[in-house]
Coordinates of C-alpha atoms in Angstrom, one line a residue:
X1 CA 33.2 -30.7 4.1
X2 CA 34.0 -27.1 3.3
X3 CA 32.1 -25.4 0.5
X4 CA 30.8 -22.0 -0.5
X5 CA 27.3 -20.8 0.2
X6 CA 25.3 -17.5 -0.2
X7 CA 24.1 -16.6 3.3
X8 CA 21.3 -14.1 4.1
X9 CA 22.1 -12.4 7.5
X10 CA 19.5 -9.6 7.2
X11 CA 16.2 -9.2 5.3
X12 CA 15.1 -6.0 3.7
X13 CA 18.5 -4.7 2.5
X14 CA 18.2 -1.8 0.0
X15 CA 18.7 -2.3 -3.7
X16 CA 20.8 -2.7 -5.7
X17 CA 21.6 -6.0 -4.0
X18 CA 24.9 -6.2 -5.8
X19 CA 26.0 -3.2 -3.7
X20 CA 24.2 -3.9 -0.4
X21 CA 25.2 -7.6 -0.6
X22 CA 21.8 -9.0 0.4
X23 CA 23.4 -12.5 0.1
X24 CA 27.0 -12.9 1.4
X25 CA 29.2 -15.6 -0.2
X26 CA 31.1 -17.4 2.6
X27 CA 33.1 -20.6 3.1
X28 CA 31.0 -22.8 5.4
X29 CA 31.2 -26.3 6.8
X30 CA 28.6 -28.9 5.7
X31 CA 28.1 -32.0 7.8
X32 CA 27.5 -35.3 6.1
X33 CA 24.0 -36.7 5.7
X34 CA 22.3 -38.2 8.7
X35 CA 19.8 -41.1 8.7
X36 CA 17.3 -40.6 5.9
X37 CA 19.3 -37.8 4.3
X38 CA 21.3 -37.4 1.1
X39 CA 24.3 -35.2 0.1
X40 CA 23.9 -33.7 -3.3
X41 CA 26.1 -31.6 -5.5
X42 CA 23.9 -28.7 -6.6
X43 CA 24.1 -28.6 -10.4
X44 CA 21.5 -25.9 -11.0
X45 CA 19.2 -23.7 -8.9
X46 CA 16.6 -21.2 -10.2
X47 CA 16.3 -17.7 -8.9
X48 CA 12.6 -17.5 -7.9
X49 CA 10.3 -14.7 -6.8
X50 CA 9.8 -16.5 -3.5
X51 CA 13.5 -16.2 -2.8
X52 CA 13.3 -12.5 -3.8
X53 CA 10.4 -12.1 -1.3
X54 CA 12.6 -13.5 1.4
X55 CA 15.4 -11.0 0.5
X56 CA 12.9 -8.1 0.5
X57 CA 11.6 -9.2 3.9
X58 CA 8.1 -9.8 2.7
X59 CA 8.3 -13.4 4.0
X60 CA 10.2 -13.7 7.2
X61 CA 12.9 -16.4 7.6
X62 CA 15.0 -17.5 10.6
X63 CA 18.5 -15.9 10.2
X64 CA 21.2 -16.5 9.2
X65 CA 19.9 -18.7 6.4
X66 CA 21.0 -20.2 3.1
X67 CA 17.9 -19.9 0.8
X68 CA 17.3 -21.4 -2.6
X69 CA 14.4 -23.8 -3.1
X70 CA 14.3 -24.7 -6.8
X71 CA 16.9 -27.0 -8.2
X72 CA 18.5 -30.2 -9.3
X73 CA 21.6 -32.0 -8.4
X74 CA 23.7 -35.2 -8.4
X75 CA 23.8 -37.6 -5.4
X76 CA 27.2 -37.8 -3.8
X77 CA 26.5 -39.7 -0.6
X78 CA 23.5 -41.3 1.1
X79 CA 22.8 -41.5 4.8
X80 CA 21.7 -44.5 6.8
X81 CA 18.4 -46.0 5.7
X82 CA 18.5 -44.6 2.2
X83 CA 18.4 -47.6 -0.1
X84 CA 16.8 -46.3 -3.3
X85 CA 19.4 -43.8 -4.3
X86 CA 23.1 -44.1 -5.0
X87 CA 26.0 -41.8 -5.8
X88 CA 25.8 -40.2 -9.3
X89 CA 22.0 -40.5 -9.4
X90 CA 20.3 -37.3 -10.7
X91 CA 17.5 -35.7 -8.6
X92 CA 15.1 -32.8 -8.6
X93 CA 14.6 -31.2 -5.2
X94 CA 11.2 -30.6 -3.6
X95 CA 10.7 -27.5 -1.5
X96 CA 8.1 -29.1 0.9
X97 CA 9.6 -31.9 3.0
X98 CA 6.9 -34.5 3.7
X99 CA 6.9 -36.9 6.6
X100 CA 4.5 -39.4 5.1
X101 CA 2.7 -39.9 8.4
X102 CA 0.8 -36.7 9.3
X103 CA -2.9 -36.1 8.7
X104 CA -2.3 -34.4 5.4
X105 CA 0.4 -36.8 4.1
X106 CA -1.9 -39.8 4.6
X107 CA -4.7 -38.0 2.8
X108 CA -2.5 -37.6 -0.3
X109 CA -1.6 -34.0 0.4
X110 CA 2.1 -34.0 1.1
X111 CA 2.5 -30.5 -0.2
X112 CA 0.9 -29.2 3.0
X113 CA 2.7 -31.6 5.4
X114 CA 2.4 -30.4 8.9
X115 CA 5.9 -31.7 9.9
X116 CA 7.4 -30.1 6.8
X117 CA 5.8 -26.8 7.6
X118 CA 7.1 -26.8 11.1
X119 CA 10.6 -27.7 10.0
X120 CA 10.5 -24.9 7.4
X121 CA 9.5 -22.4 10.1
X122 CA 12.3 -23.5 12.4
X123 CA 14.9 -23.4 9.6
X124 CA 15.8 -27.1 10.0
X125 CA 15.7 -30.3 8.0
X126 CA 12.7 -32.6 8.6
X127 CA 14.9 -34.4 11.1
X128 CA 15.3 -31.2 13.1
X129 CA 19.0 -31.0 12.3
X130 CA 21.0 -28.1 11.0
X131 CA 23.9 -29.3 8.8
X132 CA 25.4 -26.0 7.8
X133 CA 27.9 -24.0 10.1
X134 CA 29.9 -20.9 9.6
X135 CA 33.7 -21.3 10.2
X136 CA 33.1 -19.7 13.6
X137 CA 30.9 -22.6 14.5
X138 CA 27.6 -20.6 14.3
X139 CA 24.8 -22.8 12.9
X140 CA 23.1 -21.6 9.7
X141 CA 19.4 -22.2 9.0
X142 CA 18.2 -24.2 6.1
X143 CA 15.8 -22.5 3.6
X144 CA 12.8 -24.8 2.8
X145 CA 14.9 -27.8 3.9
X146 CA 17.1 -27.4 0.9
X147 CA 19.5 -24.4 0.9
X148 CA 20.4 -24.6 -2.8
X149 CA 22.3 -21.4 -3.1
X150 CA 25.4 -23.4 -2.3
X151 CA 27.8 -25.8 -3.9
X152 CA 26.4 -28.8 -2.0
X153 CA 23.3 -29.5 0.1
X154 CA 22.2 -32.1 2.6
X155 CA 18.6 -32.9 1.9
X156 CA 16.0 -35.2 3.3
X157 CA 15.2 -38.2 1.1
X158 CA 11.6 -37.2 0.9
X159 CA 12.7 -33.8 -0.5
X160 CA 13.8 -35.1 -3.8
X161 CA 12.7 -37.2 -6.8
X162 CA 15.1 -39.3 -8.9
X163 CA 15.1 -38.5 -12.6
X164 CA 16.4 -39.8 -15.9
X165 CA 20.1 -38.6 -16.2
X166 CA 19.5 -37.7 -19.9
X167 CA 17.4 -34.7 -18.8
X168 CA 19.6 -31.5 -18.7
X169 CA 19.9 -30.5 -15.1
X170 CA 19.5 -26.8 -16.0
X171 CA 16.0 -27.6 -17.3
X172 CA 15.3 -30.1 -14.5
X173 CA 15.9 -27.5 -11.9
X174 CA 12.9 -25.4 -13.0
X175 CA 10.6 -28.3 -12.3
X176 CA 11.4 -28.0 -8.5
X177 CA 9.2 -25.0 -8.1
X178 CA 8.0 -23.1 -11.2
X179 CA 6.7 -26.2 -13.1
X180 CA 5.1 -27.9 -10.1
X181 CA 3.5 -24.7 -8.9
X182 CA 2.3 -23.4 -12.3
X183 CA 1.4 -26.6 -14.1
X184 CA 0.0 -28.1 -10.9
X185 CA -2.3 -25.1 -10.3
X186 CA -3.9 -25.7 -13.7
X187 CA -3.9 -29.5 -13.9
X188 CA -4.3 -30.4 -10.2
X189 CA -5.9 -27.6 -8.2
X190 CA -8.1 -26.3 -11.0
X191 CA -8.6 -29.7 -12.5
X192 CA -8.7 -28.1 -16.0
X193 CA -10.3 -30.2 -18.7
X194 CA -9.8 -30.1 -22.5
X195 CA -12.0 -27.4 -24.0
X196 CA -12.0 -25.2 -20.9
X197 CA -11.5 -21.4 -20.9
X198 CA -8.7 -20.3 -18.6
X199 CA -6.9 -17.1 -17.7
X200 CA -3.4 -16.8 -16.3
X201 CA -2.7 -13.6 -14.4
X202 CA 1.0 -12.9 -13.8
X203 CA 3.5 -14.2 -16.4
X204 CA 6.7 -14.9 -14.4
X205 CA 8.2 -18.4 -14.3
X206 CA 5.2 -19.9 -12.5
X207 CA 2.6 -18.1 -14.7
X208 CA 4.3 -19.2 -17.9
X209 CA 4.3 -22.8 -16.7
X210 CA 0.6 -22.4 -16.0
X211 CA 0.2 -21.2 -19.6
X212 CA 2.2 -24.2 -20.9
X213 CA 0.0 -26.6 -18.9
X214 CA -3.2 -24.9 -20.2
X215 CA -1.9 -25.4 -23.8
X216 CA -0.8 -29.0 -23.2
X217 CA -4.1 -29.8 -21.5
X218 CA -6.2 -28.6 -24.5
X219 CA -7.8 -25.4 -23.2
X220 CA -9.9 -23.9 -25.9
X221 CA -9.2 -20.3 -24.9
X222 CA -6.2 -19.1 -22.9
X223 CA -6.2 -15.5 -21.7
X224 CA -2.9 -14.0 -20.5
X225 CA -2.8 -10.9 -18.3
X226 CA 0.3 -9.1 -17.1
X227 CA 1.8 -5.6 -16.7
X228 CA 4.6 -6.3 -19.2
X229 CA 3.9 -6.0 -23.0
X230 CA 7.0 -8.0 -23.6
X231 CA 5.8 -10.9 -21.5
X232 CA 2.4 -10.7 -23.2
X233 CA 4.2 -11.1 -26.5
X234 CA 5.9 -14.2 -25.3
X235 CA 2.6 -15.6 -24.0
X236 CA 1.1 -15.2 -27.5
X237 CA 4.1 -17.0 -29.0
X238 CA 3.6 -19.9 -26.5
X239 CA -0.1 -20.4 -27.0
X240 CA -2.2 -17.6 -25.4
X241 CA -5.3 -16.8 -27.6
X242 CA -5.9 -13.4 -25.9
X243 CA -3.7 -11.0 -24.0
X244 CA -4.6 -8.0 -21.9
X245 CA -2.4 -5.4 -20.2
X246 CA -3.1 -5.4 -16.5
X247 CA -2.3 -1.7 -16.2
X248 CA -5.1 -0.6 -18.5
X249 CA -7.8 1.2 -16.4
X250 CA -10.6 -0.7 -18.1
X251 CA -8.9 -4.1 -18.2
X252 CA -11.8 -5.8 -16.3
X253 CA -14.3 -4.5 -18.9
X254 CA -12.0 -5.6 -21.7
X255 CA -11.7 -9.1 -20.4
X256 CA -15.5 -9.4 -19.7
X257 CA -16.4 -8.1 -23.1
X258 CA -14.1 -10.5 -24.8
X259 CA -15.3 -13.6 -22.8
X260 CA -19.0 -13.0 -22.7
X261 CA -19.0 -12.0 -19.0
X262 CA -15.8 -13.4 -17.6
X263 CA -13.5 -16.4 -17.4
X264 CA -14.4 -19.8 -16.0
X265 CA -11.0 -20.4 -14.3
X266 CA -8.4 -17.7 -13.4
X267 CA -5.0 -18.7 -12.2
X268 CA -3.4 -15.9 -10.2
X269 CA 0.4 -16.2 -9.9
X270 CA 1.5 -12.6 -9.3
X271 CA 1.4 -12.8 -5.5
X272 CA -0.1 -9.5 -4.7
X273 CA -3.5 -8.3 -3.6
X274 CA -4.1 -6.1 -6.6
X275 CA -3.6 -9.1 -8.8
X276 CA -6.0 -11.1 -6.7
X277 CA -8.6 -8.4 -6.9
X278 CA -8.3 -8.4 -10.7
X279 CA -8.5 -12.1 -10.9
X280 CA -11.7 -12.2 -8.9
X281 CA -13.2 -9.4 -10.9
X282 CA -12.7 -11.1 -14.3
X283 CA -14.0 -14.5 -13.0
X284 CA -17.4 -15.4 -14.5
X285 CA -20.4 -16.5 -12.5
X286 CA -19.9 -20.1 -11.4
X287 CA -16.2 -19.7 -12.0
X288 CA -13.2 -20.1 -9.8
X289 CA -10.0 -18.3 -8.8
X290 CA -6.9 -20.4 -8.1
X291 CA -4.3 -18.4 -6.3
X292 CA -0.7 -19.8 -6.5
X293 CA 1.0 -16.5 -5.8
X294 CA 2.4 -15.8 -2.3
X295 CA 1.8 -12.2 -1.1
X296 CA 3.3 -10.5 2.0
X297 CA 2.4 -12.2 5.3
X298 CA -0.6 -10.3 6.8
X299 CA -1.9 -9.2 3.4
X300 CA -5.7 -9.5 3.1
X301 CA -8.1 -9.9 0.3
X302 CA -11.8 -8.9 0.6
X303 CA -14.8 -9.5 -1.5
X304 CA -18.6 -8.9 -1.4
X305 CA -19.8 -12.1 0.3
X306 CA -23.3 -11.9 -1.1
X307 CA -21.8 -11.9 -4.6
X308 CA -19.7 -14.9 -3.7
X309 CA -22.8 -16.8 -2.8
X310 CA -25.2 -15.6 -5.5
X311 CA -22.5 -15.9 -8.3
X312 CA -21.3 -19.3 -6.9
X313 CA -17.7 -18.3 -7.3
X314 CA -14.9 -20.4 -5.7
X315 CA -11.6 -19.2 -4.3
X316 CA -8.9 -21.9 -4.0
X317 CA -5.4 -21.8 -2.7
X318 CA -2.7 -23.8 -4.5
X319 CA 0.6 -24.5 -2.8
X320 CA 3.2 -26.3 -4.8
X321 CA 0.5 -26.9 -7.4
X322 CA -1.3 -29.3 -5.1
X323 CA 1.4 -31.8 -6.3
X324 CA 2.4 -35.2 -5.1
X325 CA 6.0 -34.8 -6.3
X326 CA 6.7 -38.5 -6.9
X327 CA 3.6 -38.7 -9.1
X328 CA 3.6 -35.3 -10.8
X329 CA 7.3 -34.6 -11.6
X330 CA 7.5 -37.8 -13.8
X331 CA 4.3 -36.9 -15.7
X332 CA 5.5 -33.3 -16.1
X333 CA 8.8 -34.5 -17.4
X334 CA 6.9 -36.7 -19.8
X335 CA 5.2 -33.6 -21.2
X336 CA 8.6 -31.8 -21.4
X337 CA 10.2 -34.7 -23.3
X338 CA 7.3 -34.4 -25.9
X339 CA 7.8 -30.7 -26.2
X340 CA 4.5 -29.8 -24.4
X341 CA 6.2 -28.0 -21.5
X342 CA 9.0 -26.0 -23.1
X343 CA 10.6 -24.9 -19.9
X344 CA 14.0 -24.5 -21.5
X345 CA 12.7 -21.5 -23.3
X346 CA 12.2 -19.7 -19.9
X347 CA 15.9 -19.6 -19.0
X348 CA 17.1 -16.1 -19.1
X349 CA 20.8 -16.9 -18.6
X350 CA 23.2 -18.7 -16.2
X351 CA 25.3 -17.1 -13.4
X352 CA 27.9 -18.2 -10.9
X353 CA 27.5 -18.0 -7.2
X354 CA 29.5 -14.8 -7.2
X355 CA 26.9 -13.0 -9.3
X356 CA 23.8 -14.0 -7.4
X357 CA 23.0 -10.6 -6.0
X358 CA 23.1 -9.0 -9.5
X359 CA 20.8 -11.8 -10.6
X360 CA 18.2 -10.8 -8.0
X361 CA 18.5 -7.2 -9.1
X362 CA 17.5 -8.3 -12.6
X363 CA 14.7 -10.4 -11.2
X364 CA 13.4 -7.4 -9.2
X365 CA 13.5 -5.3 -12.3
X366 CA 11.0 -7.7 -13.9
X367 CA 13.0 -8.2 -17.1
X368 CA 13.8 -11.9 -16.7
X369 CA 11.8 -15.1 -16.3
X370 CA 14.2 -17.7 -14.9
X371 CA 17.9 -17.2 -14.3
X372 CA 19.7 -20.4 -13.4
X373 CA 22.5 -20.5 -10.8
X374 CA 25.5 -22.8 -11.4
X375 CA 27.1 -22.9 -8.0
X376 CA 30.0 -25.0 -9.1
X377 CA 30.9 -23.0 -12.2

């Protein structure tokens, strides 16, 4: 079938992206689903900082590629062997394809599936196929096995979760990355319990969902840290008990003074080394840093190892919020239905495919939380 898609031919183009056309809208051909695959109509896709990192060239991708890894859609066709989905079902996409058979999958860690990681690096679906072609016949790579900055997508069955059709797809889309990553970092990786003290460092879409989860999970004290006074104001509205401006020279001393020596659990979502250094510095003895932000490849973080030992600090990575999508998306949606995860409040507006570059300019400026693309109008 023919459709429109936003293709990235080159990484690291200059801003503004609306002028340099970091993503080029083209008519392309999309093959039908193969065995174990599903064709979906993309109803909504979030513009995420991970996509921006790919555009900036911070995280290399095989080119050309259709990116877009956070979204929701409607099933239009199922491939051979797919028996639990049918046309018109609503689904949330999952940006880590899992094979169900590798060492990590069988240990209950599909978020770090070895086969899915290899397919992502190769720009293919889990099957090894590439279903998108330019009209010239040139194959186009898949971003995260999804390629949601397009009108339609062919996706592996294990890269989606069926949902209740009563849930607005514009809200459902945000669960595909921001909710799983942020809420999962708090509830899964950190294992937060009611009454804990927790800090969230970096208040983008992922960080705000970490904040929501800390509130929903009954944290006694929730510290929000960011460079934006406006985002700190929103954090206070949504349940933060204390807020600190990350650009203050004495922010570490401020946080330690307010928390009697530091925070027990710090969730870092900003994705840069300065943020990680700050997170580690404000962590109390015996506390842990959970890093859910993805920095540039090759970036390194250092610490005094003797202090790590004597203070019994822990440093944990959290990819996709350590989620098992089939388990966690339904429970997060349950919290959403009860008003405990107000993800709809994060939406900063809707945009058509033709305005996607301007949307990434706004995201790079830092003034928006989650813009939602509607590729079909």
